[in-house]
Coordinates of N, CA and C in Angstrom, one line a residue:
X1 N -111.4 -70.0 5.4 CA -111.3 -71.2 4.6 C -112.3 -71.1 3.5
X2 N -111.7 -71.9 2.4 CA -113.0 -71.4 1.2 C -114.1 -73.3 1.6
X3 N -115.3 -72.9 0.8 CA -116.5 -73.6 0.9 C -115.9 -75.3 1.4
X4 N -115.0 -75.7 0.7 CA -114.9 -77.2 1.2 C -114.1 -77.6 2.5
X5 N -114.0 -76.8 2.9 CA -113.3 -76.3 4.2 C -111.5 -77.2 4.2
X6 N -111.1 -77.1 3.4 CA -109.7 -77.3 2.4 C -109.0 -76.1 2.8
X7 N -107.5 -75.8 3.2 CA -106.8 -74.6 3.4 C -106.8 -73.9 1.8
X8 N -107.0 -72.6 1.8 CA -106.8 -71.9 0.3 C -105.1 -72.3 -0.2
X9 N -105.1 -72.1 -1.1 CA -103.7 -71.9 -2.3 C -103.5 -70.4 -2.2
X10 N -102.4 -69.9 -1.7 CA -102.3 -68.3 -1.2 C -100.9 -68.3 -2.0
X11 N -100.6 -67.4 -2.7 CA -99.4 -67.2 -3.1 C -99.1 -65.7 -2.5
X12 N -97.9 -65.0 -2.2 CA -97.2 -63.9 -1.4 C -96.1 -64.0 -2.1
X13 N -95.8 -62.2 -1.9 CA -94.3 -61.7 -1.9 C -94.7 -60.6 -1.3
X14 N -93.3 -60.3 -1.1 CA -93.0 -58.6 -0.4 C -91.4 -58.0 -1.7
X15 N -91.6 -56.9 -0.9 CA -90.0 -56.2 -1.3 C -89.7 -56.4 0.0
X16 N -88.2 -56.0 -0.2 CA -87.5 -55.6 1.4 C -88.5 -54.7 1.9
X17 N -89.5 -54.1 2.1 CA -89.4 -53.0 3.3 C -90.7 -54.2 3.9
X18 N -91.1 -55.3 3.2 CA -92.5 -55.9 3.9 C -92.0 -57.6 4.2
X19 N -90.7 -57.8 4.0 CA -89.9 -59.5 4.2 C -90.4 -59.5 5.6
X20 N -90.4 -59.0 6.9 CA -90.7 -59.5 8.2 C -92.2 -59.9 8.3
X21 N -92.7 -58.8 7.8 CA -94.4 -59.0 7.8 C -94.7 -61.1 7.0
X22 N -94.3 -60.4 5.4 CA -94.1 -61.3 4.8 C -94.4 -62.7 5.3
X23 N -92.8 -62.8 5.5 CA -92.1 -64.2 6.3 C -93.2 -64.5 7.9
X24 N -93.5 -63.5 8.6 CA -94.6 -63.8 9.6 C -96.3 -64.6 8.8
X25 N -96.5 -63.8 8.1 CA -97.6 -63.9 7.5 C -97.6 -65.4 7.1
X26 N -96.7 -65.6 6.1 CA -97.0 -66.7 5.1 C -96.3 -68.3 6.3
X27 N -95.5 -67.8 7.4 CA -95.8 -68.7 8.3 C -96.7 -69.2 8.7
X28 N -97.6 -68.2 9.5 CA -99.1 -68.3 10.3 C -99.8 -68.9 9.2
X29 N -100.0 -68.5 7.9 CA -101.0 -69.1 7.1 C -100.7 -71.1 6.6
X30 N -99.3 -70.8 6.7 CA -98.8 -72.7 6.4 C -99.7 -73.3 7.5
X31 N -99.0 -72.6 9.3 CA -99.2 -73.5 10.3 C -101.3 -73.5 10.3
X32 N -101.8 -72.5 10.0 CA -103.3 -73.2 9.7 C -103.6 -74.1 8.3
X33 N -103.1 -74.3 8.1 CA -103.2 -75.3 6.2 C -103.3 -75.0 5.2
X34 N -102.8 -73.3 5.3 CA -102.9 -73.1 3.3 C -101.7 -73.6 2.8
X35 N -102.2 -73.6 1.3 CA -100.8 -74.1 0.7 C -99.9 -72.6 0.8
X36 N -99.1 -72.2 0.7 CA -98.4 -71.0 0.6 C -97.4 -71.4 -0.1
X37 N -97.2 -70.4 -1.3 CA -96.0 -70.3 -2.3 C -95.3 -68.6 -2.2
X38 N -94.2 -68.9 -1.7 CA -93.6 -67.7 -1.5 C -93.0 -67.2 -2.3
X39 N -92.9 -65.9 -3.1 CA -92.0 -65.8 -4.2 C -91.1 -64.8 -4.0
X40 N -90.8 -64.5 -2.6 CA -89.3 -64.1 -2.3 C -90.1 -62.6 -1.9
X41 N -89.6 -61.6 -1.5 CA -88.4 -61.5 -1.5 C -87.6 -62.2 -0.2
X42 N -86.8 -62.7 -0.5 CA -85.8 -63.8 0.9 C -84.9 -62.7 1.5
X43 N -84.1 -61.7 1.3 CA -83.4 -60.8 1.6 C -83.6 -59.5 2.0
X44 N -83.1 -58.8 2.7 CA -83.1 -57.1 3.0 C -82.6 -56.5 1.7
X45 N -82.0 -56.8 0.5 CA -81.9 -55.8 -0.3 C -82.7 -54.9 -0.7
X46 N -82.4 -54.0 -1.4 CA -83.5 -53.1 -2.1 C -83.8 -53.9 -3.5
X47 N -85.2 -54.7 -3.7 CA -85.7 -54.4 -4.8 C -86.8 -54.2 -5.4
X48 N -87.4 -54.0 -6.7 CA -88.4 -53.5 -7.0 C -89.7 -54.1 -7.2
X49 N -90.7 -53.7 -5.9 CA -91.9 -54.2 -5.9 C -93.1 -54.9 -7.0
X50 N -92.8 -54.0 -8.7 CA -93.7 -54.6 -9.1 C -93.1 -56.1 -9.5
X51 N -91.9 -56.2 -9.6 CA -91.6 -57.4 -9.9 C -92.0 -58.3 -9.2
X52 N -92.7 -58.4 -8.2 CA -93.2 -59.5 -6.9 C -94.4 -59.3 -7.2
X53 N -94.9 -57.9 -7.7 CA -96.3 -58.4 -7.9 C -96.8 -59.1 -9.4
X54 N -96.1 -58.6 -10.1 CA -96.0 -59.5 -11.4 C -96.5 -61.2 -10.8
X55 N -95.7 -61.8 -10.1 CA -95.2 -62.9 -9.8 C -96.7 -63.4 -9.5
X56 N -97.1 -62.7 -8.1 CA -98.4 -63.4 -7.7 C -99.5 -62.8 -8.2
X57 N -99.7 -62.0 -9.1 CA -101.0 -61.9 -9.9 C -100.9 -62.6 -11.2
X58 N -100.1 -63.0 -11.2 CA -100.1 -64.0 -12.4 C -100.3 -65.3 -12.3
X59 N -99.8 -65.9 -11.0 CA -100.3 -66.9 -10.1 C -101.3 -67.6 -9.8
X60 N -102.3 -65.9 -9.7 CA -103.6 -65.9 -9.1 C -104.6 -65.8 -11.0
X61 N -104.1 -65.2 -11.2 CA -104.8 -65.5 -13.1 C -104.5 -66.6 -13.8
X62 N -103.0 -67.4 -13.9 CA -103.1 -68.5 -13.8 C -104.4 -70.3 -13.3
X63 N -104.6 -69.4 -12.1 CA -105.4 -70.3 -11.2 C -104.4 -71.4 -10.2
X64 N -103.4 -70.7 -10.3 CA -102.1 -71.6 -9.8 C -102.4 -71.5 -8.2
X65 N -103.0 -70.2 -7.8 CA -103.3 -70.2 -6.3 C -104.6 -69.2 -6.5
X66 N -105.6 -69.7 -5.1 CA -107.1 -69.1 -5.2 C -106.3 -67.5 -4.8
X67 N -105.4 -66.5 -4.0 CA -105.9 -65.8 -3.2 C -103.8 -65.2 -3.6
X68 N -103.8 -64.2 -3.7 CA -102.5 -63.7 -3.3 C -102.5 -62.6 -2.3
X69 N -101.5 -62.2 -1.6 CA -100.8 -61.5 -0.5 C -99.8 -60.7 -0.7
X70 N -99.5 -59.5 -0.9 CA -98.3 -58.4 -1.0 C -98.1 -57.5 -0.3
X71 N -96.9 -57.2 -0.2 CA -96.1 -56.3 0.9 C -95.3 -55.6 0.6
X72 N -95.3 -54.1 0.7 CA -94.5 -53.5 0.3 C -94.9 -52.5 2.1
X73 N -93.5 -51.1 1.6 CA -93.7 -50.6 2.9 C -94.7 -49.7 2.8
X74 N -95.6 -49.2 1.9 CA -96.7 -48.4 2.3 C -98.0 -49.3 1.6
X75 N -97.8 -50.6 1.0 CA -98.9 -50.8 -0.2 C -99.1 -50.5 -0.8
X76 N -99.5 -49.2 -1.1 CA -99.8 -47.9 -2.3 C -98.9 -49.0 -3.6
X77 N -97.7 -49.2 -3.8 CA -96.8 -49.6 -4.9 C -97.5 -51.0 -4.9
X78 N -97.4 -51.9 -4.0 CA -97.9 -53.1 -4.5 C -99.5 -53.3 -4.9
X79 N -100.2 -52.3 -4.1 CA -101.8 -52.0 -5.0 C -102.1 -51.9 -6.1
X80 N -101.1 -50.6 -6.6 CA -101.1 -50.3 -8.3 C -100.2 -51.2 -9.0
X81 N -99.8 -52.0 -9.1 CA -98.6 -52.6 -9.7 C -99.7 -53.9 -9.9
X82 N -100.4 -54.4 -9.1 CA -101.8 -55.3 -9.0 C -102.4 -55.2 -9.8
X83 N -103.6 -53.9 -9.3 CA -104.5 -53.4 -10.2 C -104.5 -53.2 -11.8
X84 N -103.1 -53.5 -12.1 CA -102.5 -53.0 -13.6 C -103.1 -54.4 -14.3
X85 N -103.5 -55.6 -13.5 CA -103.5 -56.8 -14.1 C -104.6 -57.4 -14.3
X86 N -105.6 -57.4 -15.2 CA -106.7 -58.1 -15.6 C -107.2 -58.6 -15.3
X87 N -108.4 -58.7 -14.4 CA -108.8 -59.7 -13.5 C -108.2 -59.9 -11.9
X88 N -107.3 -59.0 -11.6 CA -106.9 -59.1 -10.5 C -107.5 -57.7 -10.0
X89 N -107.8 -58.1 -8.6 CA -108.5 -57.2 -8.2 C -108.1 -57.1 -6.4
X90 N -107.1 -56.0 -6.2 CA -106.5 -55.9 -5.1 C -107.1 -54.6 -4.2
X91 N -107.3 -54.8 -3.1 CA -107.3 -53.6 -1.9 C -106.0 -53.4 -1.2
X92 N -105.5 -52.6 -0.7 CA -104.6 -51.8 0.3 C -105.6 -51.8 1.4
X93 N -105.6 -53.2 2.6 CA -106.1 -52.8 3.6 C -105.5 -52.6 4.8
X94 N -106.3 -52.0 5.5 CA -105.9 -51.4 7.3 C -106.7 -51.8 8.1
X95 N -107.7 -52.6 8.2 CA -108.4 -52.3 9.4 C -109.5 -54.3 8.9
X96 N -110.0 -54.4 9.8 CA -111.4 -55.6 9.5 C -112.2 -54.9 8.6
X97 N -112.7 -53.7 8.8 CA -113.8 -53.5 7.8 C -113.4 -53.3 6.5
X98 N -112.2 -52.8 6.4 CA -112.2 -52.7 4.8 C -111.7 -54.6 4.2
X99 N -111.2 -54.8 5.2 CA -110.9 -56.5 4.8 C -112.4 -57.2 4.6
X100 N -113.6 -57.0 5.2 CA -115.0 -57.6 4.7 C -115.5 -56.8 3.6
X101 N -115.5 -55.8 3.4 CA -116.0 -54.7 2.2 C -115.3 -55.0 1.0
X102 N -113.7 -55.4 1.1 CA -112.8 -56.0 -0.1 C -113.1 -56.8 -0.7
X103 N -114.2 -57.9 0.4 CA -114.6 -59.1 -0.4 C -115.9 -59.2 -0.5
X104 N -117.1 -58.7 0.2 CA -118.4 -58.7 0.4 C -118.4 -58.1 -1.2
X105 N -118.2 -56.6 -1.4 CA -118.3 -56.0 -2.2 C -117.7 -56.0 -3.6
X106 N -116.5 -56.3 -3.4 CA -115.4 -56.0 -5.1 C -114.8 -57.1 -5.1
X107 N -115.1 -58.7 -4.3 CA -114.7 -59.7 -4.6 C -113.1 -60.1 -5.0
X108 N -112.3 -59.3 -3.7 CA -111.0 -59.4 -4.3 C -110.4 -60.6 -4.1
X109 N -109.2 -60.7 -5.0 CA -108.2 -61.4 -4.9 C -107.1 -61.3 -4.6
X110 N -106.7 -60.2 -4.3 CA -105.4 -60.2 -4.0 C -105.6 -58.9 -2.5
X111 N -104.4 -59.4 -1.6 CA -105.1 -58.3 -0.4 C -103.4 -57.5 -0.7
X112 N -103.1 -56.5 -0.3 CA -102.2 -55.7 -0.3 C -101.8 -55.0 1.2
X113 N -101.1 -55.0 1.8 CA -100.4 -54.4 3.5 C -99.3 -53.5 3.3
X114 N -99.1 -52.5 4.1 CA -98.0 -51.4 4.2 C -97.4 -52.1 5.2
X115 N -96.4 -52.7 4.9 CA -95.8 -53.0 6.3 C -95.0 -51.9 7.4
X116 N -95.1 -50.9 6.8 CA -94.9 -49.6 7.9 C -96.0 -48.7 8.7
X117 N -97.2 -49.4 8.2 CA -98.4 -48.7 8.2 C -99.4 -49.9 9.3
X118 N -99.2 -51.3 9.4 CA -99.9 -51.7 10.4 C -98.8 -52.9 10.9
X119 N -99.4 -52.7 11.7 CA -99.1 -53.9 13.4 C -99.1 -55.6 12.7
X120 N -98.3 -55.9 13.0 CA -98.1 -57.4 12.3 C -99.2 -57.9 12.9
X121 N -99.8 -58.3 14.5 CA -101.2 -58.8 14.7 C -102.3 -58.5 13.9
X122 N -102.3 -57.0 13.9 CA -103.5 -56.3 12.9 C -103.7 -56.8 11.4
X123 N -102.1 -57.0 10.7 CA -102.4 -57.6 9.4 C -103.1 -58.6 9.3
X124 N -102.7 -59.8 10.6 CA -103.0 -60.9 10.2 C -104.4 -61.2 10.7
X125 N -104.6 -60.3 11.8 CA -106.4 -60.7 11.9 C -107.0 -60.3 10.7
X126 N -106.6 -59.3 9.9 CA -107.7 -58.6 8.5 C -107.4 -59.8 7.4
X127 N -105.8 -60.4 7.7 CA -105.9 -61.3 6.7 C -106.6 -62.7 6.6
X128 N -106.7 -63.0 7.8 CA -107.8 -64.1 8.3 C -109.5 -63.3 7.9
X129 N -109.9 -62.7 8.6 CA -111.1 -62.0 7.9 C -111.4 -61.7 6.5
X130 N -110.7 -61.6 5.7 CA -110.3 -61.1 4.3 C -110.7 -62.8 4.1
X131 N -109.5 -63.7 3.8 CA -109.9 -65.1 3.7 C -111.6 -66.2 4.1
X132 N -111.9 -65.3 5.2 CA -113.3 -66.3 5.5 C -114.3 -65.2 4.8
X133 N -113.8 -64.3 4.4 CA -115.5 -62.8 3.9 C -115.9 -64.0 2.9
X134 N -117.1 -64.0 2.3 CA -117.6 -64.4 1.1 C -118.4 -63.0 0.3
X135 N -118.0 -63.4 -0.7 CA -118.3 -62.5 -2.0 C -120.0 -62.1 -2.3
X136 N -120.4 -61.0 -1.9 CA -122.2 -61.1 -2.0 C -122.5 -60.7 -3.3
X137 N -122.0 -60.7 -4.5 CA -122.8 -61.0 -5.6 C -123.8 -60.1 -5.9
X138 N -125.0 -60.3 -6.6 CA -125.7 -59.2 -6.5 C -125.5 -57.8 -7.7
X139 N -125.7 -56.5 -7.0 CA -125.7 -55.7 -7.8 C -124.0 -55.6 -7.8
X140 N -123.3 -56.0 -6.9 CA -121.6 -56.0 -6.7 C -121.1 -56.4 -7.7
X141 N -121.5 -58.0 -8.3 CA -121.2 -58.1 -9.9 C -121.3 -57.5 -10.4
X142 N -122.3 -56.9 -10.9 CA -122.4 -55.8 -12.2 C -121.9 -55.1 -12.0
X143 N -121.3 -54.6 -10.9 CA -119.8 -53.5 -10.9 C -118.9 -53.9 -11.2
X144 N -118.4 -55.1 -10.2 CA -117.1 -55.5 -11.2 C -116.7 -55.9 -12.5
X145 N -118.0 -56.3 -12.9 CA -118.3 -56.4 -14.6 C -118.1 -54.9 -15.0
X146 N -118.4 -53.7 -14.6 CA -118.0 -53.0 -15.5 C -116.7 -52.1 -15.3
X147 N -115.8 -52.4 -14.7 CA -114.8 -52.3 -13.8 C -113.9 -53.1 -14.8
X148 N -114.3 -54.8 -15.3 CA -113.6 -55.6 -16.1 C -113.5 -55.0 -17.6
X149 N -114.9 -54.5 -17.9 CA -114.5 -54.4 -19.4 C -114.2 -52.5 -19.3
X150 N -113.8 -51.9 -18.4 CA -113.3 -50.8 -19.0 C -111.9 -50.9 -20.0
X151 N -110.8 -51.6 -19.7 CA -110.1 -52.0 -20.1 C -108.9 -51.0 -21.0
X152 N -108.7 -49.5 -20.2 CA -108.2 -48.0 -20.2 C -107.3 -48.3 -20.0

């Protein structure tokens, strides 16, 4: 929960290979009180991941939502398709530690899941942990500050 203890504004998508994860995820997070805005994908078809991430890092740069969520089936595609976006600042995580290191350290906003790569329980404990980490500031800003203005 962020500081006013208010559910976050979380926006999500998947492609087909991460809609079950997805659709799990952005459940669990309604039934504790985030807002959740889902931007599809709603279907098993095949389609193409950056277009969902387009969606919610723009969302999240907007300020339309504090926090976005993506799924694809390895992450790898929805991480870089993220990272392409200014100010958005995504991890591909696996585990609790890298879900507190994502945020302690590089202050992310956007978390990224392989949905072929972890355990639907596992996502969602890292995604709960990822949401309560707070950001330690520090010499960590001045990295991401220089991280922001490389701009390559």
């Amino acid at each position: 929960m962020n500081n006013d203890n208010r559910g976050y504004s979380i926006s999500i998508a998947s492609d087909h290979a991460g809609l079950i994860l997805k659709n799990l995820l952005s459940s669990k997070l309604a039934e504790r009180g985030h807002n959740v805005k889902d931007f599809g994908t709603f279907a098993t078809a095949s389609v193409d991941y950056p277009d969902y991430a387009k969606l919610v890092c723009t969302d999240v740069l907007l300020g339309k939502a504090e926090r976005g969520v993506l799924i694809c089936g390895s992450g790898i595609g929805m991480s870089i398709a993220a990272n392409r976006y200014s100010g958005i600042r995504c991890a591909l995580i696996h585990n609790d530690t890298l879900a507190v290191l994502s945020r302690q350290h590089n202050n992310t906003n956007v978390i990224a899941f392989g949905a072929r790569f972890i355990q639907a329980e596992s996502a969602w404990e890292c995604l709960l942990t990822w949401l309560q980490t707070p950001f330690d500031g520090g010499r960590h800003q001045q990295r991401i500050d220089k991280i922001e203005i490389l701009n390559c």
